[in-house]
PDB file of C-alpha atoms in Angstrom:
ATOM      1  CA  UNK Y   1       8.595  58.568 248.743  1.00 93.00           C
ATOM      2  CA  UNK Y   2      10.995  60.455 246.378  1.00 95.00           C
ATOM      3  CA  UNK Y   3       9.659  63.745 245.952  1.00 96.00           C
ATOM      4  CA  UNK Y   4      11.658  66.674 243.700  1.00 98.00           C
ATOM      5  CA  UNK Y   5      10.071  70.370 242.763  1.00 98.00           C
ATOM      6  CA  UNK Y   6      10.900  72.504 240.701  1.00 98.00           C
ATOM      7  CA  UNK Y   7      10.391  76.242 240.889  1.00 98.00           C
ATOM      8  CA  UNK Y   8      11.821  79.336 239.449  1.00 98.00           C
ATOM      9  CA  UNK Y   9      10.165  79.180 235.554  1.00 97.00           C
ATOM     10  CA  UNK Y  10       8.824  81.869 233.546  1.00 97.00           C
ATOM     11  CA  UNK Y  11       9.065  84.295 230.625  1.00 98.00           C
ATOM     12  CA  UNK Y  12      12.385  86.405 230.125  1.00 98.00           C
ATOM     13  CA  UNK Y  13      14.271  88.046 227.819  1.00 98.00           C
ATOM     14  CA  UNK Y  14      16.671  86.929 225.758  1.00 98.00           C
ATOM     15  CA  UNK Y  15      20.264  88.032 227.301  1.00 98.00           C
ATOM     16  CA  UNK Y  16      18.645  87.972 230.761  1.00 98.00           C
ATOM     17  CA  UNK Y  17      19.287  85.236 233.428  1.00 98.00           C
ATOM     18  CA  UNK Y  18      17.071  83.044 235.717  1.00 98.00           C
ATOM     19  CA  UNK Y  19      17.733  80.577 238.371  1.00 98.00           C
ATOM     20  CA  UNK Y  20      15.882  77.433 239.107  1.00 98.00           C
ATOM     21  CA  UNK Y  21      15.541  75.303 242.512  1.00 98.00           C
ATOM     22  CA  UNK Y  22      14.715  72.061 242.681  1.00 98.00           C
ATOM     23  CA  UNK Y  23      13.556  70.746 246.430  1.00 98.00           C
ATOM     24  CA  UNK Y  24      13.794  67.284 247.190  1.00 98.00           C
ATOM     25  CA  UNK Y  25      13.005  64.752 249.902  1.00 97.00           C
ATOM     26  CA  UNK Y  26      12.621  61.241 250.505  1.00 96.00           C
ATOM     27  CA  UNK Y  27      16.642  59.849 249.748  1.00 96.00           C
ATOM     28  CA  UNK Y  28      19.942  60.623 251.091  1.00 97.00           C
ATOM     29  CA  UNK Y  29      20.630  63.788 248.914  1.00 97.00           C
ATOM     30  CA  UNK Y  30      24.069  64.299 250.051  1.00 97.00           C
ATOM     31  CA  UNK Y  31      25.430  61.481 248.763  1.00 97.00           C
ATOM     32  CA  UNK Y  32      23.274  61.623 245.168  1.00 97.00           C
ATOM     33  CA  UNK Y  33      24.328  63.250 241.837  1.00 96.00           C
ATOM     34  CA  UNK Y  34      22.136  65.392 240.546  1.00 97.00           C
ATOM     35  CA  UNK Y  35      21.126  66.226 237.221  1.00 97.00           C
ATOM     36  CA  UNK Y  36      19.395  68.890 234.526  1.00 98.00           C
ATOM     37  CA  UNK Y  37      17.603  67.707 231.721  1.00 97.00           C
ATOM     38  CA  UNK Y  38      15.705  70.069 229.511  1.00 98.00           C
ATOM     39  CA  UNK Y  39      12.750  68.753 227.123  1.00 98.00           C
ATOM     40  CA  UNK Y  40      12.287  71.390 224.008  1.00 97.00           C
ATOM     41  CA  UNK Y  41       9.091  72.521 222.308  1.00 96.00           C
ATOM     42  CA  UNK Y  42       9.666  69.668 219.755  1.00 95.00           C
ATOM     43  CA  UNK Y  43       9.715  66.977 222.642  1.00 95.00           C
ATOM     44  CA  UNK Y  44      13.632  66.548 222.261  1.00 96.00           C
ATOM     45  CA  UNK Y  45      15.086  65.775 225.626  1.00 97.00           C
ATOM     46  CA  UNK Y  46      18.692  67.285 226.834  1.00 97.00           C
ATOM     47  CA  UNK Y  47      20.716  66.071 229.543  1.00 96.00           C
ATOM     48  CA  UNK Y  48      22.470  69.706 230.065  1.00 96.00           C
ATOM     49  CA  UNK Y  49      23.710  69.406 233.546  1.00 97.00           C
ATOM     50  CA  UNK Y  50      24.899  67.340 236.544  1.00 96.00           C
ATOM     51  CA  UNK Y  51      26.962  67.810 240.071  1.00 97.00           C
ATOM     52  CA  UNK Y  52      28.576  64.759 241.964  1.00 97.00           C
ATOM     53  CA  UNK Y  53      28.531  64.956 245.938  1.00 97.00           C
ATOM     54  CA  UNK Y  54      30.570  66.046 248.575  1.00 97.00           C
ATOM     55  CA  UNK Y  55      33.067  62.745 248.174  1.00 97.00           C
ATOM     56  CA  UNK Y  56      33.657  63.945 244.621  1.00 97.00           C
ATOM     57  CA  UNK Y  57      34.230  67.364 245.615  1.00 98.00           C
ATOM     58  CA  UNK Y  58      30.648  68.591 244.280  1.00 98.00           C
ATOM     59  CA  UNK Y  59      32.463  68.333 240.477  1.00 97.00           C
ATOM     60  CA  UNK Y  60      30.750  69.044 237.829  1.00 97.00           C
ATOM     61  CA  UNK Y  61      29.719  68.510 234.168  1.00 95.00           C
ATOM     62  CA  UNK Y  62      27.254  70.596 231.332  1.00 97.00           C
ATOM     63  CA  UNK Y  63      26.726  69.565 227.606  1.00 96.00           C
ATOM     64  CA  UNK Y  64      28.777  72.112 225.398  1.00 96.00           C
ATOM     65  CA  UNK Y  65      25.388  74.014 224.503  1.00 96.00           C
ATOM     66  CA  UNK Y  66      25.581  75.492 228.092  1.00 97.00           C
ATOM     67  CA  UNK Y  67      28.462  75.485 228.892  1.00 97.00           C
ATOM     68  CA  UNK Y  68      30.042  79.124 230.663  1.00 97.00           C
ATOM     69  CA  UNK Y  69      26.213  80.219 230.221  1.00 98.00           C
ATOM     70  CA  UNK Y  70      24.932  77.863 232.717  1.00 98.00           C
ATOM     71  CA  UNK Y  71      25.964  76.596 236.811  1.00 98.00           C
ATOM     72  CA  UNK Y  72      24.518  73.720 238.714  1.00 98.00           C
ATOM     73  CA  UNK Y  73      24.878  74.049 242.528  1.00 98.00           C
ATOM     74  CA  UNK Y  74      23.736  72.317 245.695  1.00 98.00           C
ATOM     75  CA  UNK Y  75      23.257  72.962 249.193  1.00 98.00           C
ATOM     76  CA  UNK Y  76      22.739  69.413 251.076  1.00 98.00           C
ATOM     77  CA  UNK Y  77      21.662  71.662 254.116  1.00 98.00           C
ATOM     78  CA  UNK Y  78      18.380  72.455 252.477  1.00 98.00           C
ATOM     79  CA  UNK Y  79      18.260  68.727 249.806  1.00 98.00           C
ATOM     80  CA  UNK Y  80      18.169  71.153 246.800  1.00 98.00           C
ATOM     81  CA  UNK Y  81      19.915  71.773 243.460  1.00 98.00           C
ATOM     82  CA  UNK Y  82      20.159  75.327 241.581  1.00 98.00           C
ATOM     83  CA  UNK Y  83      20.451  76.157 238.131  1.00 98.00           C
ATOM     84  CA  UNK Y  84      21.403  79.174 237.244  1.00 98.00           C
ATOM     85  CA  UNK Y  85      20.992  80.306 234.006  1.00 98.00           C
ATOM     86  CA  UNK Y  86      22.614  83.255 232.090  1.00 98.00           C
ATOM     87  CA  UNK Y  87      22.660  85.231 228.593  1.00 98.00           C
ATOM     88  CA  UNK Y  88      19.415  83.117 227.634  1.00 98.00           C
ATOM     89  CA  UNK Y  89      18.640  82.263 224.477  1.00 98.00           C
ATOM     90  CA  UNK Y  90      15.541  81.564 222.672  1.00 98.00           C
ATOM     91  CA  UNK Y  91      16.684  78.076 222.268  1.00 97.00           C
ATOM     92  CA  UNK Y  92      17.201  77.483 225.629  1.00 98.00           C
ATOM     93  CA  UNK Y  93      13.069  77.363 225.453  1.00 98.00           C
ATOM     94  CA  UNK Y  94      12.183  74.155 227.212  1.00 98.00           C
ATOM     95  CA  UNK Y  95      10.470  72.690 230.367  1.00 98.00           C
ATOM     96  CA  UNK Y  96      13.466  71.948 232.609  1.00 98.00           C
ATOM     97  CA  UNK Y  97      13.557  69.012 235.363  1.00 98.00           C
ATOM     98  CA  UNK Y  98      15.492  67.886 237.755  1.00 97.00           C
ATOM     99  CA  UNK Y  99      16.449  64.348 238.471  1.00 97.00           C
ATOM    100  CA  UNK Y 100      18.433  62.036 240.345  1.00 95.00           C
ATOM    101  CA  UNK Y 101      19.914  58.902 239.661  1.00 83.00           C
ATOM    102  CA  UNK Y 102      18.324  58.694 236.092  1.00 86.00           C
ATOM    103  CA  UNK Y 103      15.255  57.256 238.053  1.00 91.00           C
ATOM    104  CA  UNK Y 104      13.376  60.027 240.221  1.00 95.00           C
ATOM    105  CA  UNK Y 105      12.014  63.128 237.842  1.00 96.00           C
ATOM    106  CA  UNK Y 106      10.206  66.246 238.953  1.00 96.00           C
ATOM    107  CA  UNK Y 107       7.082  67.319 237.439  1.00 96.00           C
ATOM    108  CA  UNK Y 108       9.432  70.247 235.455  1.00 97.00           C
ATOM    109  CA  UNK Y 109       9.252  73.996 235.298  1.00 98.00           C
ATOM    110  CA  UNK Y 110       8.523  75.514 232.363  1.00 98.00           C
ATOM    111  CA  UNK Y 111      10.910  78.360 230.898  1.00 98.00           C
ATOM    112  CA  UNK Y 112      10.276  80.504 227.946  1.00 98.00           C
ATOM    113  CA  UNK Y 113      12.674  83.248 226.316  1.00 98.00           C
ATOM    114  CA  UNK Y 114      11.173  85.733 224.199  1.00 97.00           C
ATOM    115  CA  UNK Y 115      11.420  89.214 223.792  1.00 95.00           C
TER     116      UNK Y 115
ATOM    117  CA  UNK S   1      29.259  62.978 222.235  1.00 94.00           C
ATOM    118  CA  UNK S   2      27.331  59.269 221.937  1.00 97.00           C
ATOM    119  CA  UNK S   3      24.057  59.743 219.689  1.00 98.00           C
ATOM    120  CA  UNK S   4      21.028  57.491 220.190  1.00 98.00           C
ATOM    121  CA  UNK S   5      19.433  56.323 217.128  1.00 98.00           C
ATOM    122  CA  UNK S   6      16.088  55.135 218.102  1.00 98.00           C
ATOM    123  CA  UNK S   7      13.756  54.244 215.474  1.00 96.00           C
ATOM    124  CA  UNK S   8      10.525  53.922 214.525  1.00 97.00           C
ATOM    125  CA  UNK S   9       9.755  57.564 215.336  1.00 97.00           C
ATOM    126  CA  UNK S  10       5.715  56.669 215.181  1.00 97.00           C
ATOM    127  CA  UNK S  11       4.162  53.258 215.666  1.00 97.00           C
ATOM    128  CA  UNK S  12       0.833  52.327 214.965  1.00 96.00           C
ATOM    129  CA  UNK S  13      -0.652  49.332 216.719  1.00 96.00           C
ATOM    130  CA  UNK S  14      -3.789  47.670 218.463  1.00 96.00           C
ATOM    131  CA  UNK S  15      -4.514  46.805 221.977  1.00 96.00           C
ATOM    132  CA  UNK S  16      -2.949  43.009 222.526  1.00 96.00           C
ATOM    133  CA  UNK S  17       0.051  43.514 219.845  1.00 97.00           C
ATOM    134  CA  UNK S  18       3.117  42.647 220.118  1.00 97.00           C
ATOM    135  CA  UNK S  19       5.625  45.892 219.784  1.00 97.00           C
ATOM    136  CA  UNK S  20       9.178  46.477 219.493  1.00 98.00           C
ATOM    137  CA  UNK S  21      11.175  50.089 219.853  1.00 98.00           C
ATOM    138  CA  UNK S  22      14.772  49.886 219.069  1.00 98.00           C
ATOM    139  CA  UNK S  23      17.794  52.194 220.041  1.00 98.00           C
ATOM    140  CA  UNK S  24      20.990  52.252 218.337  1.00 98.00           C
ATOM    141  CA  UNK S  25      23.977  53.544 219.928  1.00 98.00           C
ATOM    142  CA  UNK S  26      26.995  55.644 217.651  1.00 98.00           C
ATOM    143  CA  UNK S  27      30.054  53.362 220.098  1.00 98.00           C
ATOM    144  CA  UNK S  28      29.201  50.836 222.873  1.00 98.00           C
ATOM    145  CA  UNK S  29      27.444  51.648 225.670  1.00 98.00           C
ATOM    146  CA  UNK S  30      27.846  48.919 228.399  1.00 98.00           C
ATOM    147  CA  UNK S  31      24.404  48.521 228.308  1.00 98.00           C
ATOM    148  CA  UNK S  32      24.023  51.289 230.014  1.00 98.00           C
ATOM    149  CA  UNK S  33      20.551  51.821 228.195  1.00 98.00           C
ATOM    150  CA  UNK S  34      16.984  52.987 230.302  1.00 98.00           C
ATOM    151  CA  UNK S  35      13.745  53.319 228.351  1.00 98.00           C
ATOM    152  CA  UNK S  36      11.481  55.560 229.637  1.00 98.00           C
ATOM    153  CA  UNK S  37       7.581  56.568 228.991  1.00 98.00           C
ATOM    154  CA  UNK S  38       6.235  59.656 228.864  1.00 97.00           C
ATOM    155  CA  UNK S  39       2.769  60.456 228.815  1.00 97.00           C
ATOM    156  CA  UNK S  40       0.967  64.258 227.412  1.00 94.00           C
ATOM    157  CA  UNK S  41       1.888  66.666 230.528  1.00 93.00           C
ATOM    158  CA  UNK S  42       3.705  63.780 232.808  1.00 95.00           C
ATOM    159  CA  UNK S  43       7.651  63.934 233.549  1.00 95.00           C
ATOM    160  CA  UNK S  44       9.706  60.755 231.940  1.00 95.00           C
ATOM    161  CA  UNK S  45       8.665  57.446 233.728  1.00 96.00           C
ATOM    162  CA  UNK S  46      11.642  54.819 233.273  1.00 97.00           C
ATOM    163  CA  UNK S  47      10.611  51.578 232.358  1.00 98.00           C
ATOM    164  CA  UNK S  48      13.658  49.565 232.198  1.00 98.00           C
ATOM    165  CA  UNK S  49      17.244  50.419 232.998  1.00 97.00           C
ATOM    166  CA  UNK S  50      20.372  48.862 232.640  1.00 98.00           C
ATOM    167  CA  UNK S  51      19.163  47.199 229.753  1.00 98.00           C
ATOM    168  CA  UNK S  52      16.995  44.652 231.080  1.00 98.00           C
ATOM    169  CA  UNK S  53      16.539  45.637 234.619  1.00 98.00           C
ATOM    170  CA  UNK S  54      12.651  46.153 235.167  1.00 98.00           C
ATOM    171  CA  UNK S  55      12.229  49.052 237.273  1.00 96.00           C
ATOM    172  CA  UNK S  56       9.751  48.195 239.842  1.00 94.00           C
ATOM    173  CA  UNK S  57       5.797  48.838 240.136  1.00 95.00           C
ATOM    174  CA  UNK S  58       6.364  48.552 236.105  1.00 97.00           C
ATOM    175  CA  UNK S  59       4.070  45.895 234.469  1.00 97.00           C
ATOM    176  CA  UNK S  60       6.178  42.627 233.205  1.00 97.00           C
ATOM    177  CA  UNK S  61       5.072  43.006 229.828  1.00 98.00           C
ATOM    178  CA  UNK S  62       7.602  45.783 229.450  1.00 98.00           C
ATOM    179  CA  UNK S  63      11.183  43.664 228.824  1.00 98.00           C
ATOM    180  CA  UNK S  64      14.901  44.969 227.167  1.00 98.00           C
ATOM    181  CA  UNK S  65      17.540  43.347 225.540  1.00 98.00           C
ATOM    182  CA  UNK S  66      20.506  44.279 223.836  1.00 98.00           C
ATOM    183  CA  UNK S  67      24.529  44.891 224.083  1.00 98.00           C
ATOM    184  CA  UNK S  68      27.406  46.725 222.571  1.00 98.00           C
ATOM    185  CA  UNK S  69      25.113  49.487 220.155  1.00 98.00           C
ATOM    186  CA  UNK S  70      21.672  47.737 219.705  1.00 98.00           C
ATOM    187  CA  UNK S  71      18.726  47.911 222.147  1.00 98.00           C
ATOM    188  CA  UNK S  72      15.516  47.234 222.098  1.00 98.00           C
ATOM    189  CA  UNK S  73      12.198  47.729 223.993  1.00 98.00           C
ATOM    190  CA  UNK S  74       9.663  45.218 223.723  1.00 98.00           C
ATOM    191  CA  UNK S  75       6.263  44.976 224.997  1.00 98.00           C
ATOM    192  CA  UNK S  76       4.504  41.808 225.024  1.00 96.00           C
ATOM    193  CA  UNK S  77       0.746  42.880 224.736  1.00 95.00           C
ATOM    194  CA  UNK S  78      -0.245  46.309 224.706  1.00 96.00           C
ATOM    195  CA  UNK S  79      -2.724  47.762 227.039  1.00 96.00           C
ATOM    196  CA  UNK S  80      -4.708  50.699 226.457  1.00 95.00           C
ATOM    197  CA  UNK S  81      -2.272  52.776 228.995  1.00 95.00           C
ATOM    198  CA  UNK S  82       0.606  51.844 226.884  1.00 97.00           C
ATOM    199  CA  UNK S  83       0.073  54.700 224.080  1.00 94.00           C
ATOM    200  CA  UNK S  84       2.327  57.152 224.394  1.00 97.00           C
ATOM    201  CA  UNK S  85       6.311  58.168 223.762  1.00 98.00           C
ATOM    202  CA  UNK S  86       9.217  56.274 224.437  1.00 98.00           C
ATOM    203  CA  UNK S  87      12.481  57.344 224.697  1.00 98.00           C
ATOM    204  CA  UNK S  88      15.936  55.802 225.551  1.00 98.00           C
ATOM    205  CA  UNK S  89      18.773  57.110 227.352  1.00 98.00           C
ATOM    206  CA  UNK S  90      22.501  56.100 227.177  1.00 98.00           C
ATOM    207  CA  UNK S  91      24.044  56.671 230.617  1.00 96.00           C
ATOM    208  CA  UNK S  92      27.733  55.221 229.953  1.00 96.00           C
ATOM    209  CA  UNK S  93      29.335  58.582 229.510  1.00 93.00           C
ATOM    210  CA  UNK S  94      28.363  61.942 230.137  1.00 88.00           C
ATOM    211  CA  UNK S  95      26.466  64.104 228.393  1.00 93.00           C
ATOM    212  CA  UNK S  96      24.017  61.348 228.876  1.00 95.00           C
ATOM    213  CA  UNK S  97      21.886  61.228 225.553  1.00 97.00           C
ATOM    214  CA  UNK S  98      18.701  60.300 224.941  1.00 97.00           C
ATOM    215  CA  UNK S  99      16.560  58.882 220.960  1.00 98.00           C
ATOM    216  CA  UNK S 100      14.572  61.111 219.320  1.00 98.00           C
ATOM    217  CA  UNK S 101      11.464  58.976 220.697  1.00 97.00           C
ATOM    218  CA  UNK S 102       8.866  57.190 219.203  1.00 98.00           C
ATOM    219  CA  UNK S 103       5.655  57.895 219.671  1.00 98.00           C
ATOM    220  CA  UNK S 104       2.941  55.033 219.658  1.00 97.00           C
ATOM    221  CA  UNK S 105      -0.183  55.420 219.052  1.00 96.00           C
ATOM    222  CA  UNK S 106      -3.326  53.596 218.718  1.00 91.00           C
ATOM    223  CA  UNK S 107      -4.238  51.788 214.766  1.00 88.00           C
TER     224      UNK S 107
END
């Protein structure tokens, strides 16, 4: 069974940073692209993030409304994807998930910048 | 970047009725079109992907069609489970992009 969790959510600051993890299990991660999409307040979903495997030389891609604020990492040691997030903004308020092959979602972690 | 138009935003409909959701894409797409449901608190559950493709453990009433910029989700008779928001998602190029949604609820 395809299982991915994500962890790292909260309350911060605007300016401040915070990194998510997403743990998976149950598929071959090193060989899958992986993916952030962020769901707003208002229910709009964001594809904002995504890193190819090893054969593509881990290369990656962000939507332009993250882009230099944002990094998506992996370590296929321990099946999990980072996102680490930077000068947040109060519009980066959303519940963030990870997925994989636009099929598998976790349940999302919730972030929230406010001051 | 591709933008999704999906449209209706809100449907209103009985249990039994035949509905339709459609997605229109700014360039062609490949049919590279999923639909997904999403339920109050629940991640995105895709439906369909590829189009047509019906992803499996996902009731046959649920079918897509479409090419080039036009999409659409139809299901055949709705069950009580079915209420809830749809969305689409254009895969062909990167940023992915997904419709506003459309939320259907019960007449």
């Amino acid at each position: 069974e395809v299982q991915l969790v994500e962890t790292g959510g909260g309350l911060v600051q605007p300016g401040k940073s915070l990194k998510l993890t997403c743990a998976t299990s149950g598929f071959t991660f090193s060989t899958a692209w992986m993916h952030w999409v962020r769901q707003s307040p208002e229910k709009r979903l964001e594809w904002i993030a995504r890193i190819k495997d090893k054969s593509n030389n881990y290369a990656t891609d962000y939507v332009e409304s993250v882009k230099g604020r944002f990094t998506i990492s992996r370590d296929d040691s321990k099946s999990s994807v980072y996102l680490q997030m930077n000068s947040l903004k109060e519009e980066d308020t959303a519940t963030y998930y990870c997925t994989v092959a636009t099929a598998y979602w976790g349940q999302g972690v919730m972030v929230t910048v406010s001051s | 970047d591709i933008q999704m138009t999906q449209s209706p935003s809100f449907l209103s409909a009985s249990v039994g009725d035949r509905v339709t959701i459609n997605c229109k894409a700014s360039q062609n797409i490949n049919k590279y079109l999923n639909w997904y449901q999403q339920k109050l608190g629940e991640a995105p559950k895709r439906l369909i992907y590829n189009t047509n493709n019906l992803q499996t453990g996902i009731p046959s009433r649920f079918s897509g069609s479409g090419s080039g910029t036009d999409y659409t989700l139809t299901i055949s008779s709705l069950q009580p489970e079915d209420f809830a928001t749809y969305f689409c998602l254009q895969h062909n190029s990167f940023p992915n992009t997904f419709g506003a949604g459309t939320k259907l609820e019960l007449k």
